[in-house]
PDB file of C-alpha atoms in Angstrom:
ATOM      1  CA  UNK A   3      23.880 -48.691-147.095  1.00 40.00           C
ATOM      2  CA  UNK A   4      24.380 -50.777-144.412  1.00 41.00           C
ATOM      3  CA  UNK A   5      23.719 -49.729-140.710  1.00 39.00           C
ATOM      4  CA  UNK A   6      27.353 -50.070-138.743  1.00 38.00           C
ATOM      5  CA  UNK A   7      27.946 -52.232-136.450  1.00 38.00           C
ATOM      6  CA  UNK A   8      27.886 -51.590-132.955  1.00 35.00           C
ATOM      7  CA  UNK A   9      31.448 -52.383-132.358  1.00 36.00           C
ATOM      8  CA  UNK A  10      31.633 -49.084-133.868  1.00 38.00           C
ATOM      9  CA  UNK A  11      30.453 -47.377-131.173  1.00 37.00           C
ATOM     10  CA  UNK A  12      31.765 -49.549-128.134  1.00 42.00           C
ATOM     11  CA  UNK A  13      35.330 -47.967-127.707  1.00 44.00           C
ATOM     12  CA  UNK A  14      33.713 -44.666-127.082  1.00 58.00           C
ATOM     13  CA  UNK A  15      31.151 -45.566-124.551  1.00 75.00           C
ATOM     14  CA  UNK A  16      34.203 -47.674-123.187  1.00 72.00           C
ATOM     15  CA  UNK A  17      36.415 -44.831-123.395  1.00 81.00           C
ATOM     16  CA  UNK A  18      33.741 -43.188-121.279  1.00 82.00           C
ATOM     17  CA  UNK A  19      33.628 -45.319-118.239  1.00 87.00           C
ATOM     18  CA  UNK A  20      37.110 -45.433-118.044  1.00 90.00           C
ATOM     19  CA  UNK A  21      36.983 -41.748-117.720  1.00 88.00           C
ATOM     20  CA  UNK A  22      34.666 -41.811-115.261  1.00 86.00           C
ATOM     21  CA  UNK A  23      35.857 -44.609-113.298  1.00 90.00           C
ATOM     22  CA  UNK A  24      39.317 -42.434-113.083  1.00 92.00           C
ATOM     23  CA  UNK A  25      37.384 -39.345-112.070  1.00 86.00           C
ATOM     24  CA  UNK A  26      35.333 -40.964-109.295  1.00 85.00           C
ATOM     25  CA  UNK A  27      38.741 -42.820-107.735  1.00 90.00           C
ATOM     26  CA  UNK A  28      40.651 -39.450-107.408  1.00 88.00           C
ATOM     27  CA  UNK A  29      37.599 -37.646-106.002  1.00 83.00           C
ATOM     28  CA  UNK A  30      37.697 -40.405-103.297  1.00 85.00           C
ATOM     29  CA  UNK A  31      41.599 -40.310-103.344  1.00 88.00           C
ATOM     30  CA  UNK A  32      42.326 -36.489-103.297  1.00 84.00           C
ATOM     31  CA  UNK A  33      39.341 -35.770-100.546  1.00 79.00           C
ATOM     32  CA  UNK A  34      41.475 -38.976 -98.279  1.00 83.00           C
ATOM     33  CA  UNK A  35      45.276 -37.579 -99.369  1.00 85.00           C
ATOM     34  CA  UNK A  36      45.090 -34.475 -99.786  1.00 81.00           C
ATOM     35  CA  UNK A  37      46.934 -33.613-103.631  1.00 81.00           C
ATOM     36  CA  UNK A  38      50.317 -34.018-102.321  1.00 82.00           C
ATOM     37  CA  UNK A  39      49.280 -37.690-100.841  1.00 88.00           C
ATOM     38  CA  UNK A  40      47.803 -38.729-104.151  1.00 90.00           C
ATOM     39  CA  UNK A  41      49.410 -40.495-106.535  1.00 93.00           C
ATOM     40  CA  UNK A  42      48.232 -41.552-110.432  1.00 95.00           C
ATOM     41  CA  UNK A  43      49.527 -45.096-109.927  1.00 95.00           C
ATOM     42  CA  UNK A  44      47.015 -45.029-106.850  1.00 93.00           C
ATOM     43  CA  UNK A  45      44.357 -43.369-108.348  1.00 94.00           C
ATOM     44  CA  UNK A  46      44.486 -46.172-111.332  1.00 95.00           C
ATOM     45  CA  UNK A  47      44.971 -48.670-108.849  1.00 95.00           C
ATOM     46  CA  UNK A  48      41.555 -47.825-107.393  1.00 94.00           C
ATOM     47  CA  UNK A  49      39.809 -47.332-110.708  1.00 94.00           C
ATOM     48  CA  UNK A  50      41.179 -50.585-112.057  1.00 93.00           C
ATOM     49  CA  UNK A  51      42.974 -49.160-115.416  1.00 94.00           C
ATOM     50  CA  UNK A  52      46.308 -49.132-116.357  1.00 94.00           C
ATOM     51  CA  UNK A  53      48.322 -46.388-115.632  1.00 93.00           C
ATOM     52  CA  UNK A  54      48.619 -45.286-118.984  1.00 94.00           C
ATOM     53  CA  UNK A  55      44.857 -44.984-119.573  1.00 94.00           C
ATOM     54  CA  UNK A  56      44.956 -42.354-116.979  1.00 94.00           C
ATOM     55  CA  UNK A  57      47.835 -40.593-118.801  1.00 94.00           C
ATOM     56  CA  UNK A  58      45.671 -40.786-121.750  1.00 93.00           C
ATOM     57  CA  UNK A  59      42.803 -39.137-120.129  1.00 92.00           C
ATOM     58  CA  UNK A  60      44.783 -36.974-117.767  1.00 93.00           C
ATOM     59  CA  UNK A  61      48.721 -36.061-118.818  1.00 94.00           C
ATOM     60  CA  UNK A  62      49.301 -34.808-115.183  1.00 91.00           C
ATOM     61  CA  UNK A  63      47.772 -35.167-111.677  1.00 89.00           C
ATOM     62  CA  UNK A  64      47.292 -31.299-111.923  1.00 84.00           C
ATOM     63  CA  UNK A  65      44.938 -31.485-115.238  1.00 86.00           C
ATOM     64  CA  UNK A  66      43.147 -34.775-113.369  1.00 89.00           C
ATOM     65  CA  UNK A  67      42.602 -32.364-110.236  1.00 83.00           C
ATOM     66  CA  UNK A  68      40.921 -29.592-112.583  1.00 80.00           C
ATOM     67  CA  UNK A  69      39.068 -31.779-114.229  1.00 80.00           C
ATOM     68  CA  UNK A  70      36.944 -32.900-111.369  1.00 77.00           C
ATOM     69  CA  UNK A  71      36.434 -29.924-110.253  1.00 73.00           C
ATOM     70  CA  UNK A  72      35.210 -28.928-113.588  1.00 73.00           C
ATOM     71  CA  UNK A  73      33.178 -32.269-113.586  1.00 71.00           C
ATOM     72  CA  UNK A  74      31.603 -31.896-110.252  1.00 65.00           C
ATOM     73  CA  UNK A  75      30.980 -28.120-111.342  1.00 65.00           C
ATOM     74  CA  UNK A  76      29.416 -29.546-114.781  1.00 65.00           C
ATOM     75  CA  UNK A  77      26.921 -32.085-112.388  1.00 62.00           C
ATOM     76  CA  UNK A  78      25.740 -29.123-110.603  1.00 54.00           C
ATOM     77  CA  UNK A  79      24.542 -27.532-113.499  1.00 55.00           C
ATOM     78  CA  UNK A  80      22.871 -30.203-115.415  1.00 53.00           C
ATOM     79  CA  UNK A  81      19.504 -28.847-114.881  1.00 51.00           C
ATOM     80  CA  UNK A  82      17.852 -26.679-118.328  1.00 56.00           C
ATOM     81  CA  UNK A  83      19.609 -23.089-117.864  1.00 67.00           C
ATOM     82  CA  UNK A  84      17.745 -20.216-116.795  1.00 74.00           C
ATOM     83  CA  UNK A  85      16.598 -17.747-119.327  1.00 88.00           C
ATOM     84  CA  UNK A  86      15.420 -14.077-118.694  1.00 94.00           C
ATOM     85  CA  UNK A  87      11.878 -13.908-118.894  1.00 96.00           C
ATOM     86  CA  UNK A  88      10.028 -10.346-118.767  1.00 96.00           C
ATOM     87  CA  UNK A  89       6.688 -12.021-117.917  1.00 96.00           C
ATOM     88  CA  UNK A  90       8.030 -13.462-114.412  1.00 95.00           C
ATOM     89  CA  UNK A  91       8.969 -11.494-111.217  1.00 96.00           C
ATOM     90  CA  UNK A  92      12.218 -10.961-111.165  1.00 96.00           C
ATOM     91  CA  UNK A  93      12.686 -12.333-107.530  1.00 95.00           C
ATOM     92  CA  UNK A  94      11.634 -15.561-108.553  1.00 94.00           C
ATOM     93  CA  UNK A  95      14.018 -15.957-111.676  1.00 93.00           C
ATOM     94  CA  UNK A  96      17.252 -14.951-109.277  1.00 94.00           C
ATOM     95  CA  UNK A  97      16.114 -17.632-107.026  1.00 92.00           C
ATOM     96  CA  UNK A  98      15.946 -20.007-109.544  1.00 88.00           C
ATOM     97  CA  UNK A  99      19.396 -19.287-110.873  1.00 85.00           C
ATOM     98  CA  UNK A 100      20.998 -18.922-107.431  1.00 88.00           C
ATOM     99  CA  UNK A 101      19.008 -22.251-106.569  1.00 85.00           C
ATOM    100  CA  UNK A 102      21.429 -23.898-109.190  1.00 78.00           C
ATOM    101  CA  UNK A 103      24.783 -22.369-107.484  1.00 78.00           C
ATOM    102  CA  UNK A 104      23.181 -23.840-104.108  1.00 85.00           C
ATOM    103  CA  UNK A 105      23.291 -27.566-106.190  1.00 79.00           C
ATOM    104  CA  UNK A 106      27.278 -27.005-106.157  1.00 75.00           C
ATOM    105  CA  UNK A 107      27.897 -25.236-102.746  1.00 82.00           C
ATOM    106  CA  UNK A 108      25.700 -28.187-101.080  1.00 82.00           C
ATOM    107  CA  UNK A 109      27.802 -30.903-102.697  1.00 78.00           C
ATOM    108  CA  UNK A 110      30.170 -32.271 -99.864  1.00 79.00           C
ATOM    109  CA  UNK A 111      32.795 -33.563-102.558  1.00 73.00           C
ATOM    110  CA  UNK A 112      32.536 -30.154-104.024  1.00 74.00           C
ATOM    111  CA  UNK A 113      33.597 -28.362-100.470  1.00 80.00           C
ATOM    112  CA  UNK A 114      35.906 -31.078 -99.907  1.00 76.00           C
ATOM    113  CA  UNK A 115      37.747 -30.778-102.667  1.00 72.00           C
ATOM    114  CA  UNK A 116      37.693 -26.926-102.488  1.00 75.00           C
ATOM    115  CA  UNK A 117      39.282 -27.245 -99.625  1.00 76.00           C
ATOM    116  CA  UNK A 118      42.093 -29.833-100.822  1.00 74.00           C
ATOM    117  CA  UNK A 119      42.605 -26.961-103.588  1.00 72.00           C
ATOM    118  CA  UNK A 120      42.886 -24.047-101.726  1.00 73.00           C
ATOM    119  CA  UNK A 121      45.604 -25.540 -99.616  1.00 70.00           C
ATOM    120  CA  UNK A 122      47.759 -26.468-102.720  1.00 67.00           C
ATOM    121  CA  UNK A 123      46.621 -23.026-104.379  1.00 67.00           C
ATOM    122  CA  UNK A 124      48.683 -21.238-101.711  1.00 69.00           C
ATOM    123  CA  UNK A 125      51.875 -22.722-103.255  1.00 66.00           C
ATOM    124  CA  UNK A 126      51.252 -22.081-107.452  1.00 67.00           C
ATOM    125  CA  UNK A 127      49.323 -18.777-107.665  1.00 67.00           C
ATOM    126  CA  UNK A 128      49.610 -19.385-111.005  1.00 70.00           C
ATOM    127  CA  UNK A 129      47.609 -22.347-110.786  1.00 64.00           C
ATOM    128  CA  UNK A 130      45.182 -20.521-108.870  1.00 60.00           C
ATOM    129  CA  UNK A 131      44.495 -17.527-111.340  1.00 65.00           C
ATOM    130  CA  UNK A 132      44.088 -20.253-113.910  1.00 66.00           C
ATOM    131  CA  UNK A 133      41.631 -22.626-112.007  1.00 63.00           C
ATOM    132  CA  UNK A 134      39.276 -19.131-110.929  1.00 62.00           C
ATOM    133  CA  UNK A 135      39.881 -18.342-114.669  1.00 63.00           C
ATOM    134  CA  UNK A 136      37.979 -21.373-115.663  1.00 61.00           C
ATOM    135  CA  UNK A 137      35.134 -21.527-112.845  1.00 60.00           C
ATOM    136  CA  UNK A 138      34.372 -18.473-113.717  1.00 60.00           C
ATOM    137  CA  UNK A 139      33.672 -19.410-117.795  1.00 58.00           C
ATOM    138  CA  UNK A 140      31.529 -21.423-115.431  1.00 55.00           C
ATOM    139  CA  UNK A 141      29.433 -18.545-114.686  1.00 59.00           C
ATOM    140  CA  UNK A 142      28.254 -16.860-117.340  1.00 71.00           C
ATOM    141  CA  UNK A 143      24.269 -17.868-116.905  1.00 79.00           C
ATOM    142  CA  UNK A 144      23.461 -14.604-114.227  1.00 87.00           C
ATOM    143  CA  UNK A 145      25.972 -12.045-115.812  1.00 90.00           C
ATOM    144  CA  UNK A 146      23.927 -12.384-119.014  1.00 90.00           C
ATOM    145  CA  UNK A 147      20.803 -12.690-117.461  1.00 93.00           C
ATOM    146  CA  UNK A 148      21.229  -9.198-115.671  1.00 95.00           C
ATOM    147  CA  UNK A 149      22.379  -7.927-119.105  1.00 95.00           C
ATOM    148  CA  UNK A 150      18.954  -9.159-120.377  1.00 96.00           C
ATOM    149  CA  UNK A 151      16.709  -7.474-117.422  1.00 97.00           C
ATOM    150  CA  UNK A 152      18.771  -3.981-117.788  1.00 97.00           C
ATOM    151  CA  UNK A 153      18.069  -4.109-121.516  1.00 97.00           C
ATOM    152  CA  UNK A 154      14.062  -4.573-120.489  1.00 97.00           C
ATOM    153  CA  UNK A 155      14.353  -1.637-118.037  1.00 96.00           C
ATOM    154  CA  UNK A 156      13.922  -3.679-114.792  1.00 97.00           C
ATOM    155  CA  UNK A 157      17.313  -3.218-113.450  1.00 97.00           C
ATOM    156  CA  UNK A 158      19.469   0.117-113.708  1.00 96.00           C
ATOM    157  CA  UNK A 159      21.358   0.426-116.442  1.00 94.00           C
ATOM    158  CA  UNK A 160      25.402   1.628-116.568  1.00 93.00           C
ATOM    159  CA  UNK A 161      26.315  -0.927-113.696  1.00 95.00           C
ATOM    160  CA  UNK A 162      28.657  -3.558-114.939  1.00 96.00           C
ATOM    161  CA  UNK A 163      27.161  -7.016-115.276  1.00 95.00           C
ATOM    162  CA  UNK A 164      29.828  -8.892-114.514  1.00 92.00           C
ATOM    163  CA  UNK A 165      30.372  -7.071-111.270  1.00 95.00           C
ATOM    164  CA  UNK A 166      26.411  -7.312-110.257  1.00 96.00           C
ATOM    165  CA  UNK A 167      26.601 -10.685-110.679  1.00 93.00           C
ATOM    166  CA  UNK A 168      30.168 -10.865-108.708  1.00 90.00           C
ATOM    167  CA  UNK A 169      28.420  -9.210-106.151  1.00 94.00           C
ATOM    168  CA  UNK A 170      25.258 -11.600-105.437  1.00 94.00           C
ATOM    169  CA  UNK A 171      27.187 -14.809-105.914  1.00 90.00           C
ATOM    170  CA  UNK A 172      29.511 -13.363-102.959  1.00 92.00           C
ATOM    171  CA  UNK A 173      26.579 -12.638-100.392  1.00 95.00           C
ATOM    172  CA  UNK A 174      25.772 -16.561-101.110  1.00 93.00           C
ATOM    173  CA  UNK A 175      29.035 -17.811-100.790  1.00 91.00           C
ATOM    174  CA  UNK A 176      29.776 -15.861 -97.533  1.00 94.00           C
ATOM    175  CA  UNK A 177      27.325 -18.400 -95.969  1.00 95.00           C
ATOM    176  CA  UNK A 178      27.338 -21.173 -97.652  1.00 92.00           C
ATOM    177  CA  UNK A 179      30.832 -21.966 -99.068  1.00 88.00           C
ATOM    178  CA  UNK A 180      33.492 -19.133 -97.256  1.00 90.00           C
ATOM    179  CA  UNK A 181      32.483 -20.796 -93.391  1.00 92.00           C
ATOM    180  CA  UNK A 182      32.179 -24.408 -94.514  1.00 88.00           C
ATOM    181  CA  UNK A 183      35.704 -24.382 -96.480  1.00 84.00           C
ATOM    182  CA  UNK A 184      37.480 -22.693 -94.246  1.00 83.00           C
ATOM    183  CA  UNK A 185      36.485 -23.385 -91.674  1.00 86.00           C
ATOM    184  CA  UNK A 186      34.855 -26.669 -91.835  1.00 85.00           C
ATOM    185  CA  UNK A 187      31.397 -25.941 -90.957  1.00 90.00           C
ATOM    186  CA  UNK A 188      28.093 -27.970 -92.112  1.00 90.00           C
ATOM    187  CA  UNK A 189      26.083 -27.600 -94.886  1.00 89.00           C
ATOM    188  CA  UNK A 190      22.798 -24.686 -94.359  1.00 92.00           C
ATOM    189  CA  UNK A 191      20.057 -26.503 -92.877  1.00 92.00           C
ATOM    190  CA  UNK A 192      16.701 -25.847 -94.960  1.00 90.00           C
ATOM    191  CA  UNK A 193      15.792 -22.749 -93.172  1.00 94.00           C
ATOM    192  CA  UNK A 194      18.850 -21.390 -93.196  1.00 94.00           C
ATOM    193  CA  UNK A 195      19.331 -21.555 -96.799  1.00 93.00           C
ATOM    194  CA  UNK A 196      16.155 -20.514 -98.055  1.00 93.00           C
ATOM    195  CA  UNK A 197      17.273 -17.041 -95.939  1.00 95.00           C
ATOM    196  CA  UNK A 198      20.050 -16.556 -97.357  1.00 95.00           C
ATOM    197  CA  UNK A 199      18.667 -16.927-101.203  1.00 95.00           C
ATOM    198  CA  UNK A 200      15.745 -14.633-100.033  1.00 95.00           C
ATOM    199  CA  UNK A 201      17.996 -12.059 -98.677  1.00 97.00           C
ATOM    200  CA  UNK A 202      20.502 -12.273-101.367  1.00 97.00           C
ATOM    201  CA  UNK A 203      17.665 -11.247-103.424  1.00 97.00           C
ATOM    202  CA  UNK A 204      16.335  -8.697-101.569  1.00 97.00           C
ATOM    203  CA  UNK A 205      19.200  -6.688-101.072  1.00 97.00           C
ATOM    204  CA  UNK A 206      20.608  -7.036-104.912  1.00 97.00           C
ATOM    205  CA  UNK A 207      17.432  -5.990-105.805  1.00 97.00           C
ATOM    206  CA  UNK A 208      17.104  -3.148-103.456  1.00 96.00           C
ATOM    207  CA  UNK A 209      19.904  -1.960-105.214  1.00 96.00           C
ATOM    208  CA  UNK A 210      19.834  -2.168-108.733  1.00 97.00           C
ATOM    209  CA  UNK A 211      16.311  -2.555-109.478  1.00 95.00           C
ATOM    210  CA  UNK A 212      15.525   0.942-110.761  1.00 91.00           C
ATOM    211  CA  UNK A 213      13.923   3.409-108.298  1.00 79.00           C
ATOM    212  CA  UNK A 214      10.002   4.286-109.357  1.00 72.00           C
ATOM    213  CA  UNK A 215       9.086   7.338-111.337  1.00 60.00           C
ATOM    214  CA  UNK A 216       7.712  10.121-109.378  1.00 54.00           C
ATOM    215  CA  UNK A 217       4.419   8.813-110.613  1.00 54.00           C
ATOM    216  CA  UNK A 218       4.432   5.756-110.025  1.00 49.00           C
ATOM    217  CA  UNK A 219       5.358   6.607-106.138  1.00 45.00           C
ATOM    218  CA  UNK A 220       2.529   9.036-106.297  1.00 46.00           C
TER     219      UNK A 220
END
């Protein structure tokens, strides 16, 4: 049989540039214009396509807007995802998945983008619920990992994964997403974010890590 041609395969990595070409000149578009300001004629002026290509990709400026956020959200993640392991401290595992949530929050075009779509948020709630909706597919990685260390004993049962998880990702966010988006802020220096992971953990873990046996204590 013979081996196909590569033709056969050069519309798709084709197709793929485009995409990306139209996803890198609306980041740069919506963080300058805001969503209102950008346009799609503008946003394939800049990527050099034709307008229709980035109807193809993107039937509205609305899907185009979710789908960077989704993309940039995607980039963050690309590292191997972290599994529960009940040979490692726990400490070090939650600071190796909340090290991966720190990828996102210290991504400028992230924040700045975040910002752009909070502002236009205010005016579709609907738009809003579904956008949340979809970030929060996003993160699935610590809910199931707390499901796996209550299931190995190391953090109290009954307690609502989903909420746990809810929980830490808020104590990060208060510090290093909440004060930068609204209210434009920097980045955490090193120090600064290596003590709010550390704390993060400390306190989640103060309170659903499951108190010692009498024994143990004694």
């Amino acid at each position: 049989m013979a081996a196909p041609s590569t033709s056969t395969f050069t519309p798709t990595r084709l197709t793929d540039r485009k995409r990306l070409a139209i996803v890198q000149a609306a980041v740069a578009e919506f963080r300058e214009h805001g969503f209102a300001g950008t346009s799609m004629d503008r946003v394939a002026a800049v990527a050099e396509v034709s307008k229709r290509t980035v109807y193809n990709h993107f039937p509205s400026k609305e899907e185009l807007f979710e789908a960077i956020l989704l993309h940039l959200w995607d980039r963050s993640h690309a590292l191997p995802e972290v599994r529960y392991d009940p040979a490692r401290p726990l400490q070090e595992q939650l600071r190796a998945v909340l090290d991966t949530k720190m990828r996102l929050l210290d991504d400028p075009s992230f924040i700045a983008l975040c910002r752009v779509a909070m502002a236009e948020m205010m005016h579709s709630p609907e738009r809003a619920r579904a956008m949340v909706a979809r970030l929060s597919e996003k993160e699935e990685d610590l809910p199931v990992w707390i499901r796996a260390a209550q299931a190995d004993g190391r953090l109290r049962a009954g307690v609502d994964p989903q909420y746990a998880a809810h929980q830490l990702h808020g104590m990060v966010k208060a510090f290093a997403f909440w004060p930068q988006i609204a209210l434009g802020q920097p980045p955490l220096t090193g120090p600064q974010r290596e003590q709010v992971l550390a704390d993060a953990v400390e306190m989640f873990l103060g309170l659903y890590a499951p108190a010692p046996s009498p024994a143990a204590r004694g």
